[in-house]
CSV table of C-alpha atoms in Angstrom, one decimal:
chain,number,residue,atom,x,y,z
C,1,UNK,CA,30.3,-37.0,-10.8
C,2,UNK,CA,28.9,-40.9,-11.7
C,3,UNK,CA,26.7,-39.5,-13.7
C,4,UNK,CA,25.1,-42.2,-15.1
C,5,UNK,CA,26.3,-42.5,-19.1
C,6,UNK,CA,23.4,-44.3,-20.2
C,7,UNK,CA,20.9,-41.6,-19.1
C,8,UNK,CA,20.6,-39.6,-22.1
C,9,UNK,CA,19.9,-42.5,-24.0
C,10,UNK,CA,17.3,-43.9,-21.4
C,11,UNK,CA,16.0,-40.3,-21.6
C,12,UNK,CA,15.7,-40.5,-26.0
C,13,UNK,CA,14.2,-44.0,-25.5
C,14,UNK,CA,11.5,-43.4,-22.9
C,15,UNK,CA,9.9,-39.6,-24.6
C,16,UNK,CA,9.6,-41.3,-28.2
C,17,UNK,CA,6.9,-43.6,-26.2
C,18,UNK,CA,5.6,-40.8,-23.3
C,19,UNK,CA,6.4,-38.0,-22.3
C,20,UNK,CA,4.6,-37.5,-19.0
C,21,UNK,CA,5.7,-36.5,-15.4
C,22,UNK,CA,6.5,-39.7,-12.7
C,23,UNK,CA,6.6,-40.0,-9.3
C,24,UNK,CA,9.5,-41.7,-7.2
C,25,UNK,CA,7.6,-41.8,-2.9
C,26,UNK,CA,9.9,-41.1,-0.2
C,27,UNK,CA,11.4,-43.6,1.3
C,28,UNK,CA,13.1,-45.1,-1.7
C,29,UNK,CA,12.8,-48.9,-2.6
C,30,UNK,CA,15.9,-50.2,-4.2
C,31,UNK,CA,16.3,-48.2,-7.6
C,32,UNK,CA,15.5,-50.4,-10.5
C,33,UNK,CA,16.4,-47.8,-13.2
C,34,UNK,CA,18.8,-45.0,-14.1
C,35,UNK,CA,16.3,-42.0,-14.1
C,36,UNK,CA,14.8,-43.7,-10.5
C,37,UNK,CA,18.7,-43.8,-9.3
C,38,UNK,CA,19.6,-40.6,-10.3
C,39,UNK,CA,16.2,-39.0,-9.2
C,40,UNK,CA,16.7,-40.3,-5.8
C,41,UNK,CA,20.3,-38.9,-5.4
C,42,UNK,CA,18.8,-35.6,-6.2
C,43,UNK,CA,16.1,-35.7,-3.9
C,44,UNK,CA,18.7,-36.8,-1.1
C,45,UNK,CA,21.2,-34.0,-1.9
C,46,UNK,CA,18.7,-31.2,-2.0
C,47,UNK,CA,17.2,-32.0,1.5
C,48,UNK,CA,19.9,-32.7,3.8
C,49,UNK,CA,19.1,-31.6,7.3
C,50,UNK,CA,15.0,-30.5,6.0
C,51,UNK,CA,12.1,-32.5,7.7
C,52,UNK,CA,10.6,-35.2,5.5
C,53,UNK,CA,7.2,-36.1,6.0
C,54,UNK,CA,4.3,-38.4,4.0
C,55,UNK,CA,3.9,-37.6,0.6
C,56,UNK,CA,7.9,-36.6,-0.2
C,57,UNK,CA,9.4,-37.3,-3.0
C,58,UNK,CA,11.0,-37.0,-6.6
C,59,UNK,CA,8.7,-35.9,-9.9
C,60,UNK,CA,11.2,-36.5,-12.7
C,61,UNK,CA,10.7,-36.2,-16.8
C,62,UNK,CA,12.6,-36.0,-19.5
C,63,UNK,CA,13.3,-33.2,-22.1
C,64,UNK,CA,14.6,-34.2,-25.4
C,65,UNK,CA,14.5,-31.5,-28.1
C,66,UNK,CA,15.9,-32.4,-31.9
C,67,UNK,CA,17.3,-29.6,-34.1
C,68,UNK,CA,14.9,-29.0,-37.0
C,69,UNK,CA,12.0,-29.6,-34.4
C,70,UNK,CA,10.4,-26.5,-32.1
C,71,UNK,CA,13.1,-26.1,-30.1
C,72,UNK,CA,11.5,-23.8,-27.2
C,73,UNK,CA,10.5,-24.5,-23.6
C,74,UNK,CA,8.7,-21.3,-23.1
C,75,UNK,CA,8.1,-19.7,-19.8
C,76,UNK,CA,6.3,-21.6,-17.1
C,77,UNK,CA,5.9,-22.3,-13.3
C,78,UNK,CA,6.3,-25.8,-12.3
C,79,UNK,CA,3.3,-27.1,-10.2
C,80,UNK,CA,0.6,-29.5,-10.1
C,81,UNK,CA,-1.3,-29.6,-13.0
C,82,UNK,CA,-4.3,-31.5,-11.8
C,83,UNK,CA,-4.8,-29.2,-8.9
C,84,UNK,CA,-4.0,-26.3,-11.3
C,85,UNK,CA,-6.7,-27.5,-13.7
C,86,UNK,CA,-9.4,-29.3,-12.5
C,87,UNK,CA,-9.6,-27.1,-8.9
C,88,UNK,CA,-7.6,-23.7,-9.6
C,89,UNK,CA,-5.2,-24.4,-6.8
C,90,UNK,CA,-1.4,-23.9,-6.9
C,91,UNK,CA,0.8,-26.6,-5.4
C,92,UNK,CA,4.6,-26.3,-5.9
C,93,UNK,CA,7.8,-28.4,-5.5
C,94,UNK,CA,9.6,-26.8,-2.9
C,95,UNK,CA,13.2,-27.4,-5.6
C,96,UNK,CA,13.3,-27.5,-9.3
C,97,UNK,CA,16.2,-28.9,-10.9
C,98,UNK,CA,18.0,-29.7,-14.7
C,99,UNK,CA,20.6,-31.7,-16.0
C,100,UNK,CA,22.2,-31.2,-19.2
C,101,UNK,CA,23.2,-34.7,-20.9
C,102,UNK,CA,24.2,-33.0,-23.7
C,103,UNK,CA,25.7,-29.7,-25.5
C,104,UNK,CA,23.6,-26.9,-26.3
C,105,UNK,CA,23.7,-23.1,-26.8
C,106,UNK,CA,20.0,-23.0,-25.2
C,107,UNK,CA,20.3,-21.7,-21.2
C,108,UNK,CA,17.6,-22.2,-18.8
C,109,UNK,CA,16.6,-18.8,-17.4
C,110,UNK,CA,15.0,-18.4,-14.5
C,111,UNK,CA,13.5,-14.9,-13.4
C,112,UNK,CA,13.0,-13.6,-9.9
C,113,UNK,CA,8.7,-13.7,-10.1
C,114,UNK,CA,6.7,-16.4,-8.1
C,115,UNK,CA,3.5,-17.8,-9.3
C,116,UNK,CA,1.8,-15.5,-6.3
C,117,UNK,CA,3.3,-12.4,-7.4
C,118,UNK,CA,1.3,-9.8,-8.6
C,119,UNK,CA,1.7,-10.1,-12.8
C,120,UNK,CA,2.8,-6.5,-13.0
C,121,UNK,CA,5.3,-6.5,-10.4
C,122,UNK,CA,8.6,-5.9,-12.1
C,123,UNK,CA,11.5,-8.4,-12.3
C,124,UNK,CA,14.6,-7.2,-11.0
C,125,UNK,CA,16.9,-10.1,-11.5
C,126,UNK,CA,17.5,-13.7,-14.0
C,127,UNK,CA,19.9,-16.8,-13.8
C,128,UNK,CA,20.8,-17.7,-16.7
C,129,UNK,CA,22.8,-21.2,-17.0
C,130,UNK,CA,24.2,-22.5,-20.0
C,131,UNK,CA,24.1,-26.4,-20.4
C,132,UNK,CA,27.3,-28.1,-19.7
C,133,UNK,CA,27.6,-31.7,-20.1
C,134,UNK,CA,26.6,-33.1,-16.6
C,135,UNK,CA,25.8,-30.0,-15.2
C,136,UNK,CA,23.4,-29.7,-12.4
C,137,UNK,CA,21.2,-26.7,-11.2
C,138,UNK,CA,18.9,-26.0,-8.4
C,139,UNK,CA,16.4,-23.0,-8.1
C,140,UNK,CA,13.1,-22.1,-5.7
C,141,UNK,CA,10.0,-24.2,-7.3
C,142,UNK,CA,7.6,-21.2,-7.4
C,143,UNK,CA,10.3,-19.4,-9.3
C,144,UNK,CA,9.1,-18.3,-13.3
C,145,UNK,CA,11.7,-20.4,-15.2
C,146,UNK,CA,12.3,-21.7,-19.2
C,147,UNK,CA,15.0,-22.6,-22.0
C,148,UNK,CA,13.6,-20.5,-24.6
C,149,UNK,CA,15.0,-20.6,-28.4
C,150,UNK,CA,15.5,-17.1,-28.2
C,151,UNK,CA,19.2,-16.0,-30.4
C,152,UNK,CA,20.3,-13.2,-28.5
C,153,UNK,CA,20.6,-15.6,-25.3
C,154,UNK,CA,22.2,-17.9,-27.2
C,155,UNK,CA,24.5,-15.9,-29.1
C,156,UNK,CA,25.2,-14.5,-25.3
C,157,UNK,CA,27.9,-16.9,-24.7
C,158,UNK,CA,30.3,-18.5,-26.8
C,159,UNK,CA,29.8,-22.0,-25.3
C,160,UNK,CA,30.7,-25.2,-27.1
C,161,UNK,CA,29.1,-27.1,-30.7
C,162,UNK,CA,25.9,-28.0,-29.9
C,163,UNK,CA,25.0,-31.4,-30.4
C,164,UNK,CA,22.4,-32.8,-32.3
C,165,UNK,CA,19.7,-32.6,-30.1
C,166,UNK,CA,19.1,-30.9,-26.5
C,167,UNK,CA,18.5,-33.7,-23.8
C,168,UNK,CA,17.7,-32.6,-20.3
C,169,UNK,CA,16.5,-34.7,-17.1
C,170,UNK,CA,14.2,-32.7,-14.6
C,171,UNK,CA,13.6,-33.6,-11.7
C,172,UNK,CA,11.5,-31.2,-9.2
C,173,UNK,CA,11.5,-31.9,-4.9
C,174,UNK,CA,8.6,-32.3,-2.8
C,175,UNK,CA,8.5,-32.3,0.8
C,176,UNK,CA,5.1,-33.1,2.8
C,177,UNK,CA,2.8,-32.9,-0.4
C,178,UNK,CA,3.4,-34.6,-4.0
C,179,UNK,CA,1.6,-33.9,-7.7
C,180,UNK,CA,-1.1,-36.5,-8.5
C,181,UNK,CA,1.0,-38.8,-10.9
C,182,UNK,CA,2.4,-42.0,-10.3
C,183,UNK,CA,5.8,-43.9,-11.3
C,184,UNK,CA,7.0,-45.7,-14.3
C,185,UNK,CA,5.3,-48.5,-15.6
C,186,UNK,CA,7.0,-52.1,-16.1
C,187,UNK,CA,6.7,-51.4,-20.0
C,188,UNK,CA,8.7,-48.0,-19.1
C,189,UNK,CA,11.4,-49.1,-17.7
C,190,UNK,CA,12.0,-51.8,-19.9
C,191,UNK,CA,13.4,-49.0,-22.1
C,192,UNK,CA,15.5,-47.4,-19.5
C,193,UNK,CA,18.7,-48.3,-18.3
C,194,UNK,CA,19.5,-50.1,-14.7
C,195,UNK,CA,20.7,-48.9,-11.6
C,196,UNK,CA,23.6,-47.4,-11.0
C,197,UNK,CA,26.4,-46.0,-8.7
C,198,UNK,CA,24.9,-42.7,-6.9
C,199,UNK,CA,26.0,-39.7,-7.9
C,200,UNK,CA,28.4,-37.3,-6.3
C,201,UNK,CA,27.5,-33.7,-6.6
C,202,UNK,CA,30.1,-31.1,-6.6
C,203,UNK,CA,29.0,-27.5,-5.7
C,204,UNK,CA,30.0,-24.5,-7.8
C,205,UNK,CA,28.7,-21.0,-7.5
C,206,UNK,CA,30.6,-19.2,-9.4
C,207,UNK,CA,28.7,-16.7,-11.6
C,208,UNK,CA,29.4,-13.4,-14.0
C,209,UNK,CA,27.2,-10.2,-13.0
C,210,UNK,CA,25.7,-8.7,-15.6
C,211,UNK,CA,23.7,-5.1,-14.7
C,212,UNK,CA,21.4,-4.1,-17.5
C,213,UNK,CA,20.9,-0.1,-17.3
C,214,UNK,CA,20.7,3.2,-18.6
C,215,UNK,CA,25.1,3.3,-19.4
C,216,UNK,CA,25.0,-0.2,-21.4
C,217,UNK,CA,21.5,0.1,-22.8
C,218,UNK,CA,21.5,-2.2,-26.2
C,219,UNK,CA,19.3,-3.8,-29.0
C,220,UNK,CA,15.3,-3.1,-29.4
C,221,UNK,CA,14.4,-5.8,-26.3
C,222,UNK,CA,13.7,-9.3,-25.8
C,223,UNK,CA,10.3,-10.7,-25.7
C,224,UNK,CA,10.0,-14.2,-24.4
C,225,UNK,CA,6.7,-16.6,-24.6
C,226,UNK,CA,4.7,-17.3,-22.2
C,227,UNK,CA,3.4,-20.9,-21.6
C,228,UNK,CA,0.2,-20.2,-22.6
C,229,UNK,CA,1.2,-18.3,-25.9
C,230,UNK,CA,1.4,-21.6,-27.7
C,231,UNK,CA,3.0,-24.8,-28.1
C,232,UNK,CA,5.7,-26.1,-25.4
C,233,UNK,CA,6.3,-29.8,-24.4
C,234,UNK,CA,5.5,-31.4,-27.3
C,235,UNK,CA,6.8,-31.6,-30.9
C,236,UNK,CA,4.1,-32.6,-32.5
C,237,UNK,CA,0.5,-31.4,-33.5
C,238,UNK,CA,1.7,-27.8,-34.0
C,239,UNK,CA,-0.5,-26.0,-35.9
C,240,UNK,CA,1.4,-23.5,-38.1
C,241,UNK,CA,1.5,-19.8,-37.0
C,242,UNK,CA,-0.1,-20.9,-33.0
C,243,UNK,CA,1.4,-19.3,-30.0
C,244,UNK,CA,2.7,-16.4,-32.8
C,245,UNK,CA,0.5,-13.5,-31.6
C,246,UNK,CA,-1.2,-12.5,-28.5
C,247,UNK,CA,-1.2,-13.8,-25.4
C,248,UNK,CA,1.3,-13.2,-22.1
C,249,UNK,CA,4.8,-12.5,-22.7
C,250,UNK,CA,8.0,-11.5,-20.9
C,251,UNK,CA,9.7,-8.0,-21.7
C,252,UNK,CA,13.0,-7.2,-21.1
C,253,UNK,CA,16.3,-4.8,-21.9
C,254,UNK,CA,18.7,-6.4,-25.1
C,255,UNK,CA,21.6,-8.3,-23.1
C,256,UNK,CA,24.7,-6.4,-23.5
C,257,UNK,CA,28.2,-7.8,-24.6
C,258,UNK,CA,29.1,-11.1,-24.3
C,259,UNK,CA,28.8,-13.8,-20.7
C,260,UNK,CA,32.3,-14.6,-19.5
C,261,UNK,CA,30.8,-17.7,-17.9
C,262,UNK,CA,27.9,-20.2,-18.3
C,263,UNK,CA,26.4,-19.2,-15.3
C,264,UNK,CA,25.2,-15.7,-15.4
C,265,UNK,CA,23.2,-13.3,-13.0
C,266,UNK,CA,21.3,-10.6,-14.8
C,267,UNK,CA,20.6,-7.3,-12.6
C,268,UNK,CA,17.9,-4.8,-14.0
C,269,UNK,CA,18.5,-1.8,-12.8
C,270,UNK,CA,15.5,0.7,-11.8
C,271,UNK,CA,13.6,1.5,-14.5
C,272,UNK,CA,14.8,-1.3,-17.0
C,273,UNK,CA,13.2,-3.9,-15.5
C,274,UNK,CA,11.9,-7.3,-17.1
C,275,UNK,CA,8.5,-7.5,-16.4
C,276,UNK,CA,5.1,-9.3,-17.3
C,277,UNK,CA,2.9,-8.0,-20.0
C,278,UNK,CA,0.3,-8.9,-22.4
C,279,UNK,CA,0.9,-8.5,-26.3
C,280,UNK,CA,-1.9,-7.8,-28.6
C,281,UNK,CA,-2.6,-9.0,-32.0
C,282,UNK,CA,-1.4,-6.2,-33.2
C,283,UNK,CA,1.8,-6.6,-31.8
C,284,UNK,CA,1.4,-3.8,-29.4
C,285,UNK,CA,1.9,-4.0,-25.5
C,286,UNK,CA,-0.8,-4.0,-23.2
C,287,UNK,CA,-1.5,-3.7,-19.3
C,288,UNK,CA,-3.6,-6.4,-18.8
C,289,UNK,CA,-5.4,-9.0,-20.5
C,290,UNK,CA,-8.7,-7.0,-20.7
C,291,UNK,CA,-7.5,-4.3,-22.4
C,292,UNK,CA,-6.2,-6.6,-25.4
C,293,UNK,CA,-9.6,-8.0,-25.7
C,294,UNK,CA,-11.5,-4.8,-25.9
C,295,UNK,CA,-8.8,-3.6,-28.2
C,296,UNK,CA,-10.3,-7.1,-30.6
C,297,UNK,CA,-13.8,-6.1,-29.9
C,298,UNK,CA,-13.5,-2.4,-30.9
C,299,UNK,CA,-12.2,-3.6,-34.4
């Protein structure tokens, strides 16, 4: 509830001049803008009665995806990409969170496989949340997540008209460590809306269980990208036919029916698990990474 109104708009202002991560330090100053308010009042409500230490804080971003435009977030764990990429460590937010500022068909789904999990251990369970106006969801930070522009999960629940674009606010919590980025710039936040009132959170955990097995077996299977199978944050600089073939994918059972609610639970049963694999050029499944390569070099 309070959710502030202008935050969408603050959100479709600030990604058409960046659309990089920022950094709000435990203890808060006085919030100057929406997204620093609101980001705040997320941190707060996610870690009630947890010890706070040097280095806490909110990393909040904006997601604003147009119709017309690649609409896909594909699969990813949220971390610390310097650390990931200059020294090969993993550093994660202890929450992640998204909410939806507007109406969309696209869920976030978030699968049961941490970034230190073996890549071929199967996936017995998804959470799939369907954007709501104002909605709000928390999930573990090492947990595999995305809002993939895949039709069957969007034709999974009837949901309301989409509007013209998809506009989410992100905003992951870290306790006792933080990613190397820093806050908005005075430039920023001159295209942001002020402060407001904090917002009340109102829990709801209500969910439909959906068990995906041998008696409601459906479809051919979904197969969902992969961060690294091509292009993801951006809308721009897309070169035609990237991120297409090859690369790390997610496989999984067809969904079955229709979701009675926009919060869903997904239970694979033994044997029809979602799991990790690597697709070939030629389409084809593979183990590992290694064995698509030597699959290339025998050709």
């Amino acid at each position: 509830k309070n959710l502030p109104q202008t935050l969408a708009d603050s959100c479709k202002n600030l990604v058409k001049k960046t659309k990089e991560t920022f950094f709000l330090p435990y203890p808060f100053d006085e919030p100057k803008t929406d997204m620093e308010a609101f980001a705040a009042s997320v941190f707060l409500q996610h870690t009630q009665n947890l010890p706070i230490g040097p280095g806490s804080g909110a990393e909040f971003w904006c997601q604003v995806k147009h119709k017309g435009s690649p609409m896909s977030i594909d699969l990813h764990y949220d971390k610390d990409e310097y650390l990931s990429e200059n020294f090969t460590l993993g550093s994660f937010p202890v929450f992640s969170t998204v909410t939806y500022l507007t109406k969309s068909k696209q869920p976030t789904i978030v699968f049961d496989h941490k970034y230190e999990d073996p890549e071929d251990q199967v996936i017995q369970e998804a959470r799939v949340s369907y954007p709501k106006v104002n909605k709000h969801v928390v999930f573990n930070g090492k947990l595999l997540h995305g809002a993939v522009d895949e039709e069957e999960f969007k034709s999974f629940h009837q949901g309301e008209e989409e509007d013209d674009c998809r506009v989410t606010f992100l905003v992951n919590v870290w306790i006792n460590s933080r990613p190397a980025i820093e806050g908005l710039t005075a430039s920023d936040r001159d295209l942001i809306g002020p402060a407001v009132t904090t917002t009340e959170f109102v829990k709801d955990t209500s969910s439909h269980v959906v068990k995906i097995g041998e008696d409601n077996l459906a479809g051919e299977g979904i197969t969902l990208p992969f961060v690294g199978a091509g292009e993801t944050w951006d809308e721009e600089g897309v070169e035609e036919g990237e991120g297409e073939e090859g690369g790390l994918v997610l496989a999984m059972p067809s969904l079955p029916g229709k979701a009675e609610s926009d919060n869903v639970v997904i239970i694979f049963e033994e044997g029809y698990e979602a799991r990790l694999v690597y697709m070939g050029e030629d389409g084809e499944e593979y183990e590992d990474e290694d064995e698509t390569m030597a699959d290339i070099e025998e050709e």
